[in-house]
Amino acid sequence: MDEDRLKVLVKLTQDGQFNCVENNMKTYGLMEAARDKHFGSSGDTLVHYAARHGHLDILDYLLKEVGTNVEVYNNDYKRPLHEAASMSHLACVSYLLQMGAMVDSLKKADWTPLMMACTRRNLSVIRELMDYSADPFLKNKDGWNAFHIACREGDPLVVAHLLDVAPDVWKTKSKTGRTPLHTAAMHGCEEVANILLERCRYASDDKDSCGITPFMDAVRNGHISLAKLLLEKHQASPTAVDTIGVQPVHQVAVTGQEGALCFLVRELQVDVNQRATGLEFTALHYAAKEGHASTIKTLLDLGADLQARDKKGRTALHMASIGQHAEAAKTLLRFGLEDYPDASGITARALARKTDVLQVFDCS
């Protein structure tokens, strides 16, 4: 019976019904049972629920009257402070800190409350944590610090504040070698990228462990204005290569960013038929392999060589068949690409396995 009544307390706590929580505790003598009770697969306590939903009165009651420890943790090692910070509940954050919560406690994957706060655009919570000496230089298991996370979320006020308080916090890389500038570029956070370029000293075309530059991140995700910012303020190269010899023109073909393709070829005069090292794919090969029929049309309009062959003598039609992309194969055939065998004598049709792809060749 107590188990059922405790479950009722969870709902009452989530809903913020303080009087009902208090009455149920006293009426059924649940204070001792509820003090350290962990619920469900998450292992949350009532304090976690109160902090997550921002119910300060219930939080105060649970800590002071019921006697739950302010550092109680769930199965992910999240403390109440993690919950309050992640949901931007300033009053709860302030209260927990006043009650002695450890400001830099770690949950699973080594996330601090400050990191959790930086996933939200709430400068007040971040200020409060840093007023209690939260360390913005700590890194999680992926090598990201709070500044890196803030740059992903894209709030310029948060990013500027972190730089004001900790001017060297930008000097960080993830375990895969990615800088906050990479992250801002990938997510199209142009205002943040502008702050980083003005206030930080990132090297032009700094590469992560895969050889990706911030400019590559910007264009392959379709953030053209941010890419222009990197060209103008950071002297980014539109033809840099990653670790496998792929250039931005190839990357945008993979992601099907046709606006970025036009920007690279028409405005920056990048060679649309530039080959990646290794297998010597062109952008057309990559677009066909991914099945981007519309991107294939755009590439051909930009002057892509329909007959281009890779190192193994394969055309874009072979790539479309390897990927089992019927529409891409149909588009290439419609534009006049014939099913020539590759260097090993294998035709694109021979690589087709799906019925709809085979029908494309049979009807051509």
Tab-separated table of C-alpha atoms in Angstrom:
chain	number	residue	atom	x	y	z
A	1	MET	CA	0.000	0.000	0.000
A	2	ASP	CA	2.860	2.393	0.851
A	3	GLU	CA	4.300	1.751	-2.611
A	4	ASP	CA	1.101	2.960	-4.264
A	5	ARG	CA	0.950	6.019	-2.028
A	6	LEU	CA	4.562	6.835	-2.820
A	7	LYS	CA	3.756	6.717	-6.529
A	8	VAL	CA	0.947	9.186	-5.887
A	9	LEU	CA	3.523	11.477	-4.278
A	10	VAL	CA	5.521	11.451	-7.517
A	11	LYS	CA	2.550	12.772	-9.480
A	12	LEU	CA	1.732	15.371	-6.832
A	13	THR	CA	5.355	16.531	-6.796
A	14	GLN	CA	5.520	16.797	-10.578
A	15	ASP	CA	2.294	18.807	-10.573
A	16	GLY	CA	3.530	21.146	-7.849
A	17	GLN	CA	0.728	20.369	-5.381
A	18	PHE	CA	2.600	21.253	-2.217
A	19	ASN	CA	-0.316	21.015	0.211
A	20	CYS	CA	-1.259	17.574	-1.070
A	21	VAL	CA	2.333	16.383	-0.840
A	22	GLU	CA	2.587	17.575	2.747
A	23	ASN	CA	-0.807	16.150	3.743
A	24	ASN	CA	-0.080	12.746	2.222
A	25	MET	CA	3.310	12.610	3.927
A	26	LYS	CA	1.818	13.306	7.362
A	27	THR	CA	-1.457	11.417	7.002
A	28	TYR	CA	0.113	8.161	5.860
A	29	GLY	CA	3.447	8.493	7.667
A	30	LEU	CA	5.469	8.461	4.454
A	31	MET	CA	8.306	10.829	5.380
A	32	GLU	CA	10.830	8.121	6.217
A	33	ALA	CA	9.866	5.936	3.248
A	34	ALA	CA	9.985	8.892	0.854
A	35	ARG	CA	13.283	10.314	2.108
A	36	ASP	CA	15.567	8.119	0.011
A	37	LYS	CA	13.077	6.399	-2.286
A	38	HIS	CA	14.230	5.989	-5.888
A	39	PHE	CA	11.536	5.538	-8.531
A	40	GLY	CA	11.471	3.702	-11.850
A	41	SER	CA	14.312	2.924	-14.239
A	42	SER	CA	15.770	6.416	-13.858
A	43	GLY	CA	16.149	6.115	-10.103
A	44	ASP	CA	14.797	9.636	-9.575
A	45	THR	CA	13.782	10.768	-6.095
A	46	LEU	CA	11.058	13.236	-5.192
A	47	VAL	CA	13.767	15.887	-4.920
A	48	HIS	CA	14.743	15.248	-8.541
A	49	TYR	CA	11.143	15.684	-9.645
A	50	ALA	CA	10.724	18.889	-7.642
A	51	ALA	CA	13.943	20.407	-8.999
A	52	ARG	CA	13.194	19.348	-12.579
A	53	HIS	CA	9.752	20.922	-12.533
A	54	GLY	CA	10.840	24.028	-10.642
A	55	HIS	CA	8.679	23.578	-7.522
A	56	LEU	CA	10.718	25.436	-4.926
A	57	ASP	CA	8.245	25.034	-2.062
A	58	ILE	CA	8.217	21.246	-2.423
A	59	LEU	CA	11.997	21.198	-2.834
A	60	ASP	CA	12.405	23.141	0.405
A	61	TYR	CA	9.996	20.823	2.235
A	62	LEU	CA	11.747	17.670	1.006
A	63	LEU	CA	15.175	18.876	2.060
A	64	LYS	CA	14.314	20.544	5.354
A	65	GLU	CA	11.351	18.556	6.678
A	66	VAL	CA	11.658	15.172	5.018
A	67	GLY	CA	15.435	15.208	5.268
A	68	THR	CA	16.471	14.134	1.783
A	69	ASN	CA	20.154	14.761	1.058
A	70	VAL	CA	20.813	17.676	-1.291
A	71	GLU	CA	23.382	15.491	-3.090
A	72	VAL	CA	21.094	12.507	-3.672
A	73	TYR	CA	21.705	11.102	-7.152
A	74	ASN	CA	19.752	8.970	-9.609
A	75	ASN	CA	20.953	6.141	-11.850
A	76	ASP	CA	22.699	8.628	-14.157
A	77	TYR	CA	24.362	10.284	-11.140
A	78	LYS	CA	22.287	13.408	-11.710
A	79	ARG	CA	21.871	15.542	-8.611
A	80	PRO	CA	18.934	17.898	-8.043
A	81	LEU	CA	21.202	20.751	-9.115
A	82	HIS	CA	21.687	19.118	-12.519
A	83	GLU	CA	17.917	18.929	-12.893
A	84	ALA	CA	17.257	22.532	-11.919
A	85	ALA	CA	20.110	23.862	-14.064
A	86	SER	CA	19.115	21.833	-17.119
A	87	MET	CA	15.549	23.168	-16.948
A	88	SER	CA	16.563	26.792	-16.220
A	89	HIS	CA	14.831	27.023	-12.853
A	90	LEU	CA	16.818	29.900	-11.350
A	91	ALA	CA	15.092	29.962	-7.966
A	92	CYS	CA	15.720	26.250	-7.464
A	93	VAL	CA	19.328	26.568	-8.604
A	94	SER	CA	19.927	29.409	-6.131
A	95	TYR	CA	18.241	27.535	-3.302
A	96	LEU	CA	20.192	24.312	-3.883
A	97	LEU	CA	23.478	26.205	-3.954
A	98	GLN	CA	22.547	27.963	-0.709
A	99	MET	CA	21.788	24.557	0.771
A	100	GLY	CA	25.320	23.429	-0.011
A	101	ALA	CA	24.927	21.579	-3.307
A	102	MET	CA	28.293	20.935	-4.970
A	103	VAL	CA	28.457	23.322	-7.911
A	104	ASP	CA	30.669	21.073	-10.049
A	105	SER	CA	29.158	17.680	-9.272
A	106	LEU	CA	29.376	15.216	-12.159
A	107	LYS	CA	26.585	13.171	-13.640
A	108	LYS	CA	27.008	10.305	-16.107
A	109	ALA	CA	29.340	11.228	-18.996
A	110	ASP	CA	30.947	13.855	-16.716
A	111	TRP	CA	28.435	16.644	-17.251
A	112	THR	CA	28.402	19.430	-14.668
A	113	PRO	CA	25.380	21.584	-13.765
A	114	LEU	CA	27.020	24.460	-15.671
A	115	MET	CA	27.219	22.324	-18.815
A	116	MET	CA	23.565	21.427	-18.366
A	117	ALA	CA	22.688	25.100	-17.947
A	118	CYS	CA	24.551	25.953	-21.154
A	119	THR	CA	22.181	23.721	-23.123
A	120	ARG	CA	19.568	26.399	-22.424
A	121	ARG	CA	19.539	30.083	-23.281
A	122	ASN	CA	19.256	31.358	-19.727
A	123	LEU	CA	22.105	33.652	-18.763
A	124	SER	CA	20.758	34.180	-15.227
A	125	VAL	CA	21.206	30.519	-14.295
A	126	ILE	CA	24.701	30.471	-15.779
A	127	ARG	CA	25.636	33.642	-13.866
A	128	GLU	CA	24.346	32.119	-10.627
A	129	LEU	CA	26.398	28.958	-11.052
A	130	MET	CA	29.525	30.917	-11.907
A	131	ASP	CA	28.975	33.217	-8.930
A	132	TYR	CA	29.333	30.038	-6.881
A	133	SER	CA	32.635	29.299	-8.688
A	134	ALA	CA	31.412	26.781	-11.268
A	135	ASP	CA	34.412	25.810	-13.400
A	136	PRO	CA	33.834	26.447	-17.138
A	137	PHE	CA	37.081	24.641	-18.027
A	138	LEU	CA	35.941	21.193	-16.888
A	139	LYS	CA	35.370	18.745	-19.741
A	140	ASN	CA	32.865	15.941	-20.191
A	141	LYS	CA	33.723	12.494	-21.550
A	142	ASP	CA	33.669	13.826	-25.134
A	143	GLY	CA	36.112	16.608	-24.274
A	144	TRP	CA	33.526	19.402	-24.404
A	145	ASN	CA	33.574	22.168	-21.819
A	146	ALA	CA	30.675	24.506	-20.989
A	147	PHE	CA	31.836	27.057	-23.572
A	148	HIS	CA	31.779	24.447	-26.324
A	149	ILE	CA	28.217	23.545	-25.378
A	150	ALA	CA	27.162	27.201	-25.307
A	151	CYS	CA	28.561	27.701	-28.813
A	152	ARG	CA	26.407	24.842	-30.047
A	153	GLU	CA	23.272	26.408	-28.580
A	154	GLY	CA	24.101	29.759	-30.165
A	155	ASP	CA	23.179	32.376	-27.541
A	156	PRO	CA	25.607	35.281	-28.091
A	157	LEU	CA	24.941	36.723	-24.608
A	158	VAL	CA	25.924	33.460	-22.926
A	159	VAL	CA	29.019	33.052	-25.092
A	160	ALA	CA	30.135	36.645	-24.468
A	161	HIS	CA	29.613	36.274	-20.712
A	162	LEU	CA	31.692	33.107	-20.538
A	163	LEU	CA	34.491	34.885	-22.382
A	164	ASP	CA	34.214	37.863	-20.033
A	165	VAL	CA	34.520	35.673	-16.946
A	166	ALA	CA	37.036	33.178	-18.367
A	167	PRO	CA	38.887	34.786	-21.307
A	168	ASP	CA	40.849	31.606	-22.141
A	169	VAL	CA	37.873	29.238	-22.114
A	170	TRP	CA	37.813	29.204	-25.946
A	171	LYS	CA	41.166	27.378	-25.994
A	172	THR	CA	39.586	23.956	-26.025
A	173	LYS	CA	39.126	21.027	-28.364
A	174	SER	CA	36.947	17.960	-28.089
A	175	LYS	CA	38.416	14.475	-28.161
A	176	THR	CA	37.883	14.503	-31.932
A	177	GLY	CA	39.786	17.774	-32.271
A	178	ARG	CA	36.766	20.000	-32.788
A	179	THR	CA	36.846	23.600	-31.616
A	180	PRO	CA	33.850	25.698	-30.532
A	181	LEU	CA	34.185	27.449	-33.915
A	182	HIS	CA	33.592	24.116	-35.669
A	183	THR	CA	30.488	23.603	-33.570
A	184	ALA	CA	29.090	27.091	-34.149
A	185	ALA	CA	29.682	26.693	-37.892
A	186	MET	CA	28.002	23.280	-38.039
A	187	HIS	CA	24.883	24.556	-36.288
A	188	GLY	CA	24.686	27.829	-38.196
A	189	CYS	CA	25.220	30.006	-35.113
A	190	GLU	CA	26.383	33.061	-37.033
A	191	GLU	CA	26.278	35.601	-34.198
A	192	VAL	CA	28.344	33.296	-32.027
A	193	ALA	CA	30.798	32.607	-34.863
A	194	ASN	CA	31.242	36.352	-35.284
A	195	ILE	CA	32.084	36.718	-31.575
A	196	LEU	CA	34.574	33.855	-31.810
A	197	LEU	CA	36.284	35.402	-34.819
A	198	GLU	CA	36.515	38.781	-33.109
A	199	ARG	CA	37.542	37.696	-29.616
A	200	CYS	CA	39.341	34.374	-30.009
A	201	ARG	CA	42.439	33.411	-31.934
A	202	TYR	CA	41.512	30.297	-33.829
A	203	ALA	CA	43.851	29.327	-36.657
A	204	SER	CA	42.414	29.580	-40.150
A	205	ASP	CA	41.181	26.206	-41.404
A	206	ASP	CA	41.886	24.495	-38.092
A	207	LYS	CA	41.072	20.825	-38.727
A	208	ASP	CA	39.469	18.229	-36.485
A	209	SER	CA	40.647	14.613	-36.394
A	210	CYS	CA	38.837	13.923	-39.695
A	211	GLY	CA	40.382	16.962	-41.367
A	212	ILE	CA	37.130	18.953	-41.293
A	213	THR	CA	37.426	22.745	-41.128
A	214	PRO	CA	34.786	25.164	-39.803
A	215	PHE	CA	34.167	26.305	-43.392
A	216	MET	CA	33.434	22.714	-44.412
A	217	ASP	CA	31.028	22.374	-41.487
A	218	ALA	CA	29.226	25.532	-42.551
A	219	VAL	CA	28.763	24.761	-46.253
A	220	ARG	CA	27.924	21.078	-45.936
A	221	ASN	CA	25.106	22.063	-43.597
A	222	GLY	CA	23.889	24.825	-45.898
A	223	HIS	CA	24.946	27.810	-43.772
A	224	ILE	CA	26.134	29.992	-46.635
A	225	SER	CA	26.170	33.364	-44.880
A	226	LEU	CA	28.284	31.868	-42.096
A	227	ALA	CA	30.609	30.381	-44.703
A	228	LYS	CA	30.980	33.853	-46.209
A	229	LEU	CA	31.829	35.214	-42.752
A	230	LEU	CA	34.612	32.627	-42.429
A	231	LEU	CA	35.947	33.589	-45.857
A	232	GLU	CA	35.931	37.297	-45.082
A	233	LYS	CA	37.101	37.307	-41.464
A	234	HIS	CA	39.096	34.112	-41.188
A	235	GLN	CA	40.620	33.603	-44.627
A	236	ALA	CA	39.062	30.162	-44.849
A	237	SER	CA	39.925	28.042	-47.868
A	238	PRO	CA	37.022	26.842	-50.058
A	239	THR	CA	39.222	24.043	-51.438
A	240	ALA	CA	40.790	22.621	-48.271
A	241	VAL	CA	40.850	18.815	-48.114
A	242	ASP	CA	39.984	16.492	-45.245
A	243	THR	CA	41.964	13.394	-44.238
A	244	ILE	CA	40.597	11.344	-47.162
A	245	GLY	CA	41.119	14.093	-49.718
A	246	VAL	CA	37.531	15.303	-49.923
A	247	GLN	CA	36.862	18.999	-50.588
A	248	PRO	CA	33.841	21.146	-49.674
A	249	VAL	CA	32.380	20.707	-53.179
A	250	HIS	CA	32.251	16.957	-52.564
A	251	GLN	CA	30.878	17.309	-49.039
A	252	VAL	CA	27.958	19.491	-50.112
A	253	ALA	CA	27.140	16.946	-52.825
A	254	VAL	CA	26.974	14.277	-50.111
A	255	THR	CA	24.595	16.361	-47.994
A	256	GLY	CA	22.588	17.584	-50.997
A	257	GLN	CA	23.064	21.279	-50.233
A	258	GLU	CA	22.347	22.680	-53.679
A	259	GLY	CA	22.507	26.327	-52.630
A	260	ALA	CA	25.965	25.718	-51.224
A	261	LEU	CA	26.986	23.985	-54.465
A	262	CYS	CA	25.956	27.025	-56.488
A	263	PHE	CA	27.787	29.282	-54.038
A	264	LEU	CA	31.018	27.282	-54.337
A	265	VAL	CA	30.964	26.901	-58.110
A	266	ARG	CA	29.417	30.157	-59.299
A	267	GLU	CA	30.620	32.625	-56.679
A	268	LEU	CA	33.916	31.086	-55.583
A	269	GLN	CA	34.807	29.490	-58.939
A	270	VAL	CA	35.476	26.074	-57.402
A	271	ASP	CA	35.951	23.371	-60.050
A	272	VAL	CA	32.771	21.287	-60.063
A	273	ASN	CA	34.721	18.380	-61.555
A	274	GLN	CA	37.468	18.451	-58.939
A	275	ARG	CA	38.312	14.913	-57.907
A	276	ALA	CA	38.754	13.679	-54.369
A	277	THR	CA	41.967	11.793	-53.802
A	278	GLY	CA	41.727	8.077	-53.164
A	279	LEU	CA	38.992	6.708	-55.435
A	280	GLU	CA	38.931	9.942	-57.473
A	281	PHE	CA	35.229	10.563	-57.038
A	282	THR	CA	33.711	13.754	-58.425
A	283	ALA	CA	30.851	15.604	-56.749
A	284	LEU	CA	28.538	13.854	-59.223
A	285	HIS	CA	29.720	10.452	-57.960
A	286	TYR	CA	28.983	11.479	-54.372
A	287	ALA	CA	25.532	12.868	-55.166
A	288	ALA	CA	24.607	9.689	-57.053
A	289	LYS	CA	25.903	7.458	-54.283
A	290	GLU	CA	23.661	9.280	-51.801
A	291	GLY	CA	20.681	9.206	-54.147
A	292	HIS	CA	20.232	12.980	-54.472
A	293	ALA	CA	18.461	13.168	-57.833
A	294	SER	CA	17.814	16.905	-57.565
A	295	THR	CA	21.460	17.542	-56.656
A	296	ILE	CA	22.530	15.558	-59.742
A	297	LYS	CA	20.499	17.945	-61.903
A	298	THR	CA	22.049	20.954	-60.178
A	299	LEU	CA	25.559	19.579	-60.694
A	300	LEU	CA	24.919	18.991	-64.381
A	301	ASP	CA	23.573	22.545	-64.696
A	302	LEU	CA	26.811	23.732	-63.085
A	303	GLY	CA	28.887	21.885	-65.685
A	304	ALA	CA	29.557	18.536	-64.043
A	305	ASP	CA	31.038	15.947	-66.407
A	306	LEU	CA	28.357	13.297	-66.912
A	307	GLN	CA	30.916	10.814	-68.244
A	308	ALA	CA	33.437	11.179	-65.409
A	309	ARG	CA	34.880	7.896	-64.152
A	310	ASP	CA	36.548	7.155	-60.855
A	311	LYS	CA	39.754	5.212	-60.264
A	312	LYS	CA	37.937	1.933	-60.927
A	313	GLY	CA	36.338	3.187	-64.110
A	314	ARG	CA	32.913	3.642	-62.528
A	315	THR	CA	30.508	6.388	-63.523
A	316	ALA	CA	27.926	8.105	-61.347
A	317	LEU	CA	25.457	5.507	-62.633
A	318	HIS	CA	27.451	2.771	-60.921
A	319	MET	CA	27.274	4.782	-57.693
A	320	ALA	CA	23.508	5.150	-57.950
A	321	SER	CA	23.185	1.379	-58.420
A	322	ILE	CA	25.531	0.600	-55.537
A	323	GLY	CA	23.313	2.748	-53.323
A	324	GLN	CA	20.148	1.202	-54.834
A	325	HIS	CA	18.804	4.657	-55.722
A	326	ALA	CA	16.294	4.277	-58.534
A	327	GLU	CA	15.461	7.970	-58.981
A	328	ALA	CA	19.125	8.955	-59.150
A	329	ALA	CA	19.782	6.247	-61.766
A	330	LYS	CA	16.739	7.341	-63.763
A	331	THR	CA	17.944	10.964	-63.722
A	332	LEU	CA	21.410	10.045	-64.986
A	333	LEU	CA	19.993	7.876	-67.765
A	334	ARG	CA	17.554	10.618	-68.744
A	335	PHE	CA	20.457	13.046	-69.126
A	336	GLY	CA	22.156	10.609	-71.515
A	337	LEU	CA	24.604	8.616	-69.383
A	338	GLU	CA	24.886	5.122	-70.845
A	339	ASP	CA	25.513	2.002	-68.785
A	340	TYR	CA	29.153	1.484	-69.654
A	341	PRO	CA	31.043	-1.299	-67.851
A	342	ASP	CA	33.704	-0.278	-65.349
A	343	ALA	CA	37.369	-1.326	-65.507
A	344	SER	CA	36.391	-4.816	-64.346
A	345	GLY	CA	33.662	-5.166	-66.957
A	346	ILE	CA	30.793	-4.683	-64.484
A	347	THR	CA	27.806	-2.614	-65.575
A	348	ALA	CA	25.675	-0.481	-63.304
A	349	ARG	CA	22.698	-2.730	-63.967
A	350	ALA	CA	24.645	-5.711	-62.677
A	351	LEU	CA	25.023	-3.899	-59.349
A	352	ALA	CA	21.291	-3.260	-58.969
A	353	ARG	CA	19.537	-5.542	-56.506
A	354	LYS	CA	16.197	-3.868	-55.852
A	355	THR	CA	13.349	-4.389	-58.278
A	356	ASP	CA	12.645	-0.684	-58.767
A	357	VAL	CA	16.302	-0.047	-59.636
A	358	LEU	CA	16.374	-2.901	-62.145
A	359	GLN	CA	13.200	-1.568	-63.728
A	360	VAL	CA	14.931	1.736	-64.375
A	361	PHE	CA	17.465	-0.019	-66.608
A	362	ASP	CA	14.888	-2.265	-68.230
A	363	CYS	CA	12.773	0.724	-69.214
A	364	SER	CA	15.636	2.892	-70.437
